[in-house]
PDB file of C-alpha atoms in Angstrom:
ATOM      1  CA  UNK R   1     -25.874  27.146  77.565  1.00 58.00           C
ATOM      2  CA  UNK R   2     -26.859  24.191  74.923  1.00 68.00           C
ATOM      3  CA  UNK R   3     -29.463  23.025  76.866  1.00 83.00           C
ATOM      4  CA  UNK R   4     -31.442  25.931  76.976  1.00 86.00           C
ATOM      5  CA  UNK R   5     -30.802  26.919  73.042  1.00 90.00           C
ATOM      6  CA  UNK R   6     -31.406  23.776  71.379  1.00 91.00           C
ATOM      7  CA  UNK R   7     -35.546  23.678  72.879  1.00 94.00           C
ATOM      8  CA  UNK R   8     -35.879  27.622  71.529  1.00 95.00           C
ATOM      9  CA  UNK R   9     -34.022  26.237  67.830  1.00 95.00           C
ATOM     10  CA  UNK R  10     -36.549  23.404  67.645  1.00 96.00           C
ATOM     11  CA  UNK R  11     -38.865  26.176  68.812  1.00 97.00           C
ATOM     12  CA  UNK R  12     -37.994  28.691  66.049  1.00 98.00           C
ATOM     13  CA  UNK R  13     -37.869  26.003  63.303  1.00 97.00           C
ATOM     14  CA  UNK R  14     -41.131  24.916  64.118  1.00 98.00           C
ATOM     15  CA  UNK R  15     -42.873  28.814  64.236  1.00 98.00           C
ATOM     16  CA  UNK R  16     -40.852  29.482  60.605  1.00 98.00           C
ATOM     17  CA  UNK R  17     -42.313  26.482  59.157  1.00 98.00           C
ATOM     18  CA  UNK R  18     -45.771  27.390  60.640  1.00 98.00           C
ATOM     19  CA  UNK R  19     -45.211  30.862  59.990  1.00 98.00           C
ATOM     20  CA  UNK R  20     -44.295  29.692  55.898  1.00 98.00           C
ATOM     21  CA  UNK R  21     -47.752  27.664  55.702  1.00 97.00           C
ATOM     22  CA  UNK R  22     -49.751  30.321  57.019  1.00 97.00           C
ATOM     23  CA  UNK R  23     -48.330  33.079  55.033  1.00 97.00           C
ATOM     24  CA  UNK R  24     -48.230  30.752  51.855  1.00 96.00           C
ATOM     25  CA  UNK R  25     -51.920  29.904  52.069  1.00 96.00           C
ATOM     26  CA  UNK R  26     -52.554  33.097  52.702  1.00 95.00           C
ATOM     27  CA  UNK R  27     -50.665  34.267  49.393  1.00 95.00           C
ATOM     28  CA  UNK R  28     -52.308  31.495  47.493  1.00 95.00           C
ATOM     29  CA  UNK R  29     -55.629  33.086  48.157  1.00 93.00           C
ATOM     30  CA  UNK R  30     -54.967  36.235  47.056  1.00 91.00           C
ATOM     31  CA  UNK R  31     -53.473  35.075  43.865  1.00 92.00           C
ATOM     32  CA  UNK R  32     -55.686  32.953  43.281  1.00 92.00           C
ATOM     33  CA  UNK R  33     -59.472  34.213  44.295  1.00 90.00           C
ATOM     34  CA  UNK R  34     -58.442  37.889  43.632  1.00 89.00           C
ATOM     35  CA  UNK R  35     -57.496  40.402  40.981  1.00 90.00           C
ATOM     36  CA  UNK R  36     -55.058  41.754  42.874  1.00 87.00           C
ATOM     37  CA  UNK R  37     -51.708  40.033  44.304  1.00 90.00           C
ATOM     38  CA  UNK R  38     -50.544  39.383  47.658  1.00 91.00           C
ATOM     39  CA  UNK R  39     -50.056  41.784  49.861  1.00 92.00           C
ATOM     40  CA  UNK R  40     -46.150  42.269  50.505  1.00 94.00           C
ATOM     41  CA  UNK R  41     -46.646  42.326  53.939  1.00 95.00           C
ATOM     42  CA  UNK R  42     -47.458  38.791  53.538  1.00 95.00           C
ATOM     43  CA  UNK R  43     -44.799  38.106  51.055  1.00 96.00           C
ATOM     44  CA  UNK R  44     -42.347  39.557  53.422  1.00 97.00           C
ATOM     45  CA  UNK R  45     -43.916  36.572  55.974  1.00 96.00           C
ATOM     46  CA  UNK R  46     -43.594  34.600  53.029  1.00 96.00           C
ATOM     47  CA  UNK R  47     -39.887  35.332  52.934  1.00 97.00           C
ATOM     48  CA  UNK R  48     -38.500  35.567  56.683  1.00 98.00           C
ATOM     49  CA  UNK R  49     -39.283  31.840  57.820  1.00 97.00           C
ATOM     50  CA  UNK R  50     -37.012  30.456  54.442  1.00 97.00           C
ATOM     51  CA  UNK R  51     -33.881  33.032  55.753  1.00 97.00           C
ATOM     52  CA  UNK R  52     -34.685  31.485  59.237  1.00 97.00           C
ATOM     53  CA  UNK R  53     -34.289  27.592  58.067  1.00 97.00           C
ATOM     54  CA  UNK R  54     -31.255  29.389  56.601  1.00 96.00           C
ATOM     55  CA  UNK R  55     -30.043  31.007  59.932  1.00 96.00           C
ATOM     56  CA  UNK R  56     -30.651  28.117  61.824  1.00 96.00           C
ATOM     57  CA  UNK R  57     -28.862  25.861  59.254  1.00 95.00           C
ATOM     58  CA  UNK R  58     -25.914  28.317  60.141  1.00 95.00           C
ATOM     59  CA  UNK R  59     -26.123  28.478  63.662  1.00 94.00           C
ATOM     60  CA  UNK R  60     -26.302  24.891  64.356  1.00 93.00           C
ATOM     61  CA  UNK R  61     -25.583  22.942  61.512  1.00 92.00           C
ATOM     62  CA  UNK R  62     -22.405  24.426  60.561  1.00 93.00           C
ATOM     63  CA  UNK R  63     -21.666  25.303  64.403  1.00 90.00           C
ATOM     64  CA  UNK R  64     -21.843  21.385  65.324  1.00 90.00           C
ATOM     65  CA  UNK R  65     -20.444  20.241  62.072  1.00 93.00           C
ATOM     66  CA  UNK R  66     -17.601  22.600  60.571  1.00 93.00           C
ATOM     67  CA  UNK R  67     -16.527  24.816  63.537  1.00 90.00           C
ATOM     68  CA  UNK R  68     -13.771  25.898  61.850  1.00 93.00           C
ATOM     69  CA  UNK R  69     -15.673  27.496  59.537  1.00 93.00           C
ATOM     70  CA  UNK R  70     -18.290  28.808  62.141  1.00 93.00           C
ATOM     71  CA  UNK R  71     -17.824  32.719  62.599  1.00 93.00           C
ATOM     72  CA  UNK R  72     -19.901  33.695  66.081  1.00 93.00           C
ATOM     73  CA  UNK R  73     -20.388  36.805  64.819  1.00 94.00           C
ATOM     74  CA  UNK R  74     -22.445  36.288  61.429  1.00 95.00           C
ATOM     75  CA  UNK R  75     -23.883  33.886  64.097  1.00 95.00           C
ATOM     76  CA  UNK R  76     -24.929  37.042  66.015  1.00 95.00           C
ATOM     77  CA  UNK R  77     -26.224  38.827  63.103  1.00 96.00           C
ATOM     78  CA  UNK R  78     -28.038  36.726  61.602  1.00 97.00           C
ATOM     79  CA  UNK R  79     -29.718  36.762  65.112  1.00 96.00           C
ATOM     80  CA  UNK R  80     -30.092  40.182  64.866  1.00 97.00           C
ATOM     81  CA  UNK R  81     -31.610  40.292  61.344  1.00 98.00           C
ATOM     82  CA  UNK R  82     -34.257  38.028  62.127  1.00 98.00           C
ATOM     83  CA  UNK R  83     -35.108  39.303  65.396  1.00 98.00           C
ATOM     84  CA  UNK R  84     -35.179  43.051  62.992  1.00 98.00           C
ATOM     85  CA  UNK R  85     -37.100  41.153  59.783  1.00 98.00           C
ATOM     86  CA  UNK R  86     -39.926  39.295  62.488  1.00 98.00           C
ATOM     87  CA  UNK R  87     -40.245  42.694  64.091  1.00 98.00           C
ATOM     88  CA  UNK R  88     -41.123  44.662  61.154  1.00 97.00           C
ATOM     89  CA  UNK R  89     -43.017  41.783  59.745  1.00 97.00           C
ATOM     90  CA  UNK R  90     -45.526  41.543  62.331  1.00 96.00           C
ATOM     91  CA  UNK R  91     -46.165  45.016  63.123  1.00 97.00           C
ATOM     92  CA  UNK R  92     -46.812  45.859  59.012  1.00 96.00           C
ATOM     93  CA  UNK R  93     -49.051  42.564  59.067  1.00 96.00           C
ATOM     94  CA  UNK R  94     -51.055  43.496  61.553  1.00 96.00           C
ATOM     95  CA  UNK R  95     -51.602  47.239  60.304  1.00 96.00           C
ATOM     96  CA  UNK R  96     -52.399  45.841  57.482  1.00 94.00           C
ATOM     97  CA  UNK R  97     -55.003  43.933  58.873  1.00 93.00           C
ATOM     98  CA  UNK R  98     -56.117  46.466  61.233  1.00 92.00           C
ATOM     99  CA  UNK R  99     -56.957  48.674  57.975  1.00 91.00           C
ATOM    100  CA  UNK R 100     -58.489  46.201  55.992  1.00 86.00           C
ATOM    101  CA  UNK R 101     -62.629  47.009  56.019  1.00 80.00           C
ATOM    102  CA  UNK R 102     -63.421  43.394  56.278  1.00 79.00           C
ATOM    103  CA  UNK R 103     -61.800  40.257  57.631  1.00 81.00           C
ATOM    104  CA  UNK R 104     -63.450  36.914  57.797  1.00 83.00           C
ATOM    105  CA  UNK R 105     -62.919  33.564  57.220  1.00 89.00           C
ATOM    106  CA  UNK R 106     -60.084  30.698  57.139  1.00 93.00           C
ATOM    107  CA  UNK R 107     -57.496  33.446  55.386  1.00 93.00           C
ATOM    108  CA  UNK R 108     -58.163  35.852  58.141  1.00 93.00           C
ATOM    109  CA  UNK R 109     -57.989  33.763  60.165  1.00 94.00           C
ATOM    110  CA  UNK R 110     -54.088  32.784  58.968  1.00 96.00           C
ATOM    111  CA  UNK R 111     -52.747  35.692  58.477  1.00 95.00           C
ATOM    112  CA  UNK R 112     -54.127  36.968  61.825  1.00 96.00           C
ATOM    113  CA  UNK R 113     -51.991  33.459  63.089  1.00 97.00           C
ATOM    114  CA  UNK R 114     -49.075  34.559  61.390  1.00 97.00           C
ATOM    115  CA  UNK R 115     -48.958  37.370  62.859  1.00 97.00           C
ATOM    116  CA  UNK R 116     -48.659  36.235  66.356  1.00 97.00           C
ATOM    117  CA  UNK R 117     -46.540  33.597  65.434  1.00 98.00           C
ATOM    118  CA  UNK R 118     -44.392  36.193  63.865  1.00 97.00           C
ATOM    119  CA  UNK R 119     -44.743  38.098  67.120  1.00 98.00           C
ATOM    120  CA  UNK R 120     -43.602  34.805  68.916  1.00 98.00           C
ATOM    121  CA  UNK R 121     -40.235  34.488  66.188  1.00 98.00           C
ATOM    122  CA  UNK R 122     -39.011  38.357  67.435  1.00 98.00           C
ATOM    123  CA  UNK R 123     -39.496  36.999  71.169  1.00 98.00           C
ATOM    124  CA  UNK R 124     -37.549  34.205  70.348  1.00 97.00           C
ATOM    125  CA  UNK R 125     -34.847  35.323  68.183  1.00 97.00           C
ATOM    126  CA  UNK R 126     -34.420  38.234  70.409  1.00 97.00           C
ATOM    127  CA  UNK R 127     -33.636  35.819  73.372  1.00 96.00           C
ATOM    128  CA  UNK R 128     -31.448  33.700  71.384  1.00 96.00           C
ATOM    129  CA  UNK R 129     -29.656  36.859  69.587  1.00 95.00           C
ATOM    130  CA  UNK R 130     -28.721  38.072  73.398  1.00 94.00           C
ATOM    131  CA  UNK R 131     -27.571  34.849  74.501  1.00 92.00           C
ATOM    132  CA  UNK R 132     -25.437  34.658  71.658  1.00 92.00           C
ATOM    133  CA  UNK R 133     -24.595  38.438  71.854  1.00 93.00           C
ATOM    134  CA  UNK R 134     -23.617  37.764  76.059  1.00 92.00           C
ATOM    135  CA  UNK R 135     -21.714  34.554  74.172  1.00 89.00           C
ATOM    136  CA  UNK R 136     -19.117  36.487  71.942  1.00 89.00           C
ATOM    137  CA  UNK R 137     -18.675  39.036  74.065  1.00 89.00           C
ATOM    138  CA  UNK R 138     -18.516  38.268  77.583  1.00 85.00           C
ATOM    139  CA  UNK R 139     -17.349  34.736  77.056  1.00 75.00           C
ATOM    140  CA  UNK R 140     -13.202  34.270  76.270  1.00 55.00           C
ATOM    141  CA  UNK R 141     -14.662  30.773  74.320  1.00 55.00           C
ATOM    142  CA  UNK R 142     -15.964  32.525  71.265  1.00 50.00           C
ATOM    143  CA  UNK R 143     -13.463  35.740  70.582  1.00 49.00           C
ATOM    144  CA  UNK R 144     -11.720  36.723  73.396  1.00 48.00           C
ATOM    145  CA  UNK R 145     -13.809  38.699  74.924  1.00 48.00           C
ATOM    146  CA  UNK R 146     -15.520  42.174  74.358  1.00 45.00           C
ATOM    147  CA  UNK R 147     -13.201  43.981  72.315  1.00 47.00           C
ATOM    148  CA  UNK R 148     -10.415  41.647  72.832  1.00 44.00           C
ATOM    149  CA  UNK R 149      -9.278  43.167  76.521  1.00 42.00           C
ATOM    150  CA  UNK R 150      -8.602  40.076  78.378  1.00 46.00           C
ATOM    151  CA  UNK R 151     -10.403  39.578  81.737  1.00 48.00           C
ATOM    152  CA  UNK R 152      -8.661  38.872  85.497  1.00 50.00           C
ATOM    153  CA  UNK R 153      -9.817  37.362  88.668  1.00 53.00           C
ATOM    154  CA  UNK R 154     -12.663  39.233  89.392  1.00 53.00           C
ATOM    155  CA  UNK R 155     -13.798  40.470  85.608  1.00 52.00           C
ATOM    156  CA  UNK R 156     -11.021  43.884  85.888  1.00 53.00           C
ATOM    157  CA  UNK R 157      -8.841  43.962  82.739  1.00 53.00           C
ATOM    158  CA  UNK R 158      -5.999  42.157  83.467  1.00 52.00           C
ATOM    159  CA  UNK R 159      -2.567  44.838  83.393  1.00 52.00           C
ATOM    160  CA  UNK R 160      -0.752  41.289  82.095  1.00 52.00           C
ATOM    161  CA  UNK R 161       0.733  40.652  78.966  1.00 53.00           C
ATOM    162  CA  UNK R 162      -0.569  37.730  76.961  1.00 53.00           C
ATOM    163  CA  UNK R 163       2.549  35.385  78.698  1.00 53.00           C
ATOM    164  CA  UNK R 164       1.101  36.791  81.799  1.00 53.00           C
ATOM    165  CA  UNK R 165       4.319  39.099  82.449  1.00 53.00           C
ATOM    166  CA  UNK R 166       3.503  42.426  84.106  1.00 54.00           C
ATOM    167  CA  UNK R 167       3.523  45.246  81.938  1.00 53.00           C
ATOM    168  CA  UNK R 168       6.437  47.116  82.859  1.00 56.00           C
ATOM    169  CA  UNK R 169       6.168  51.063  82.343  1.00 56.00           C
ATOM    170  CA  UNK R 170       9.548  52.184  79.780  1.00 57.00           C
ATOM    171  CA  UNK R 171      11.618  54.752  81.352  1.00 60.00           C
ATOM    172  CA  UNK R 172      13.417  56.664  79.571  1.00 58.00           C
ATOM    173  CA  UNK R 173      17.195  56.437  80.466  1.00 57.00           C
ATOM    174  CA  UNK R 174      18.194  59.414  78.862  1.00 60.00           C
ATOM    175  CA  UNK R 175      20.060  60.977  81.715  1.00 53.00           C
TER     176      UNK R 175
END
């Protein structure tokens, strides 16, 4: 699975840098050229790429270089948070841009591009979150499988004890 994830992670990092640059440009324009401060939708899309870089640092860096402190459930939570935040961010910015009376020039184009890249990030984090969830819940390598159930041949829950011995039903010997 690492062969699939690494290019996706690199794309996530690249898109995060692009979104940070585009949203930062729009926020700077609002703060310097208008009397109003930058909209919260733009500010949110400045925050999310920073969180993405921190998430990728944990998910890739800690997993590779400090595997003893890596927790797959934290990684799954971070993936889900990023997907949720990008979903909320790109929709909020799209609604904001749709409500503007006029939207022209490089600032508007940057905001629209930021919205599009945010949508792509949502898709990418949904995919990697799904792959991480599959790894966490359905592979024994991360946490023992779904809910700690042991899986026998064919994927059915096993009836054997941890040592491989069959579980026996204790009967009352009160006769």
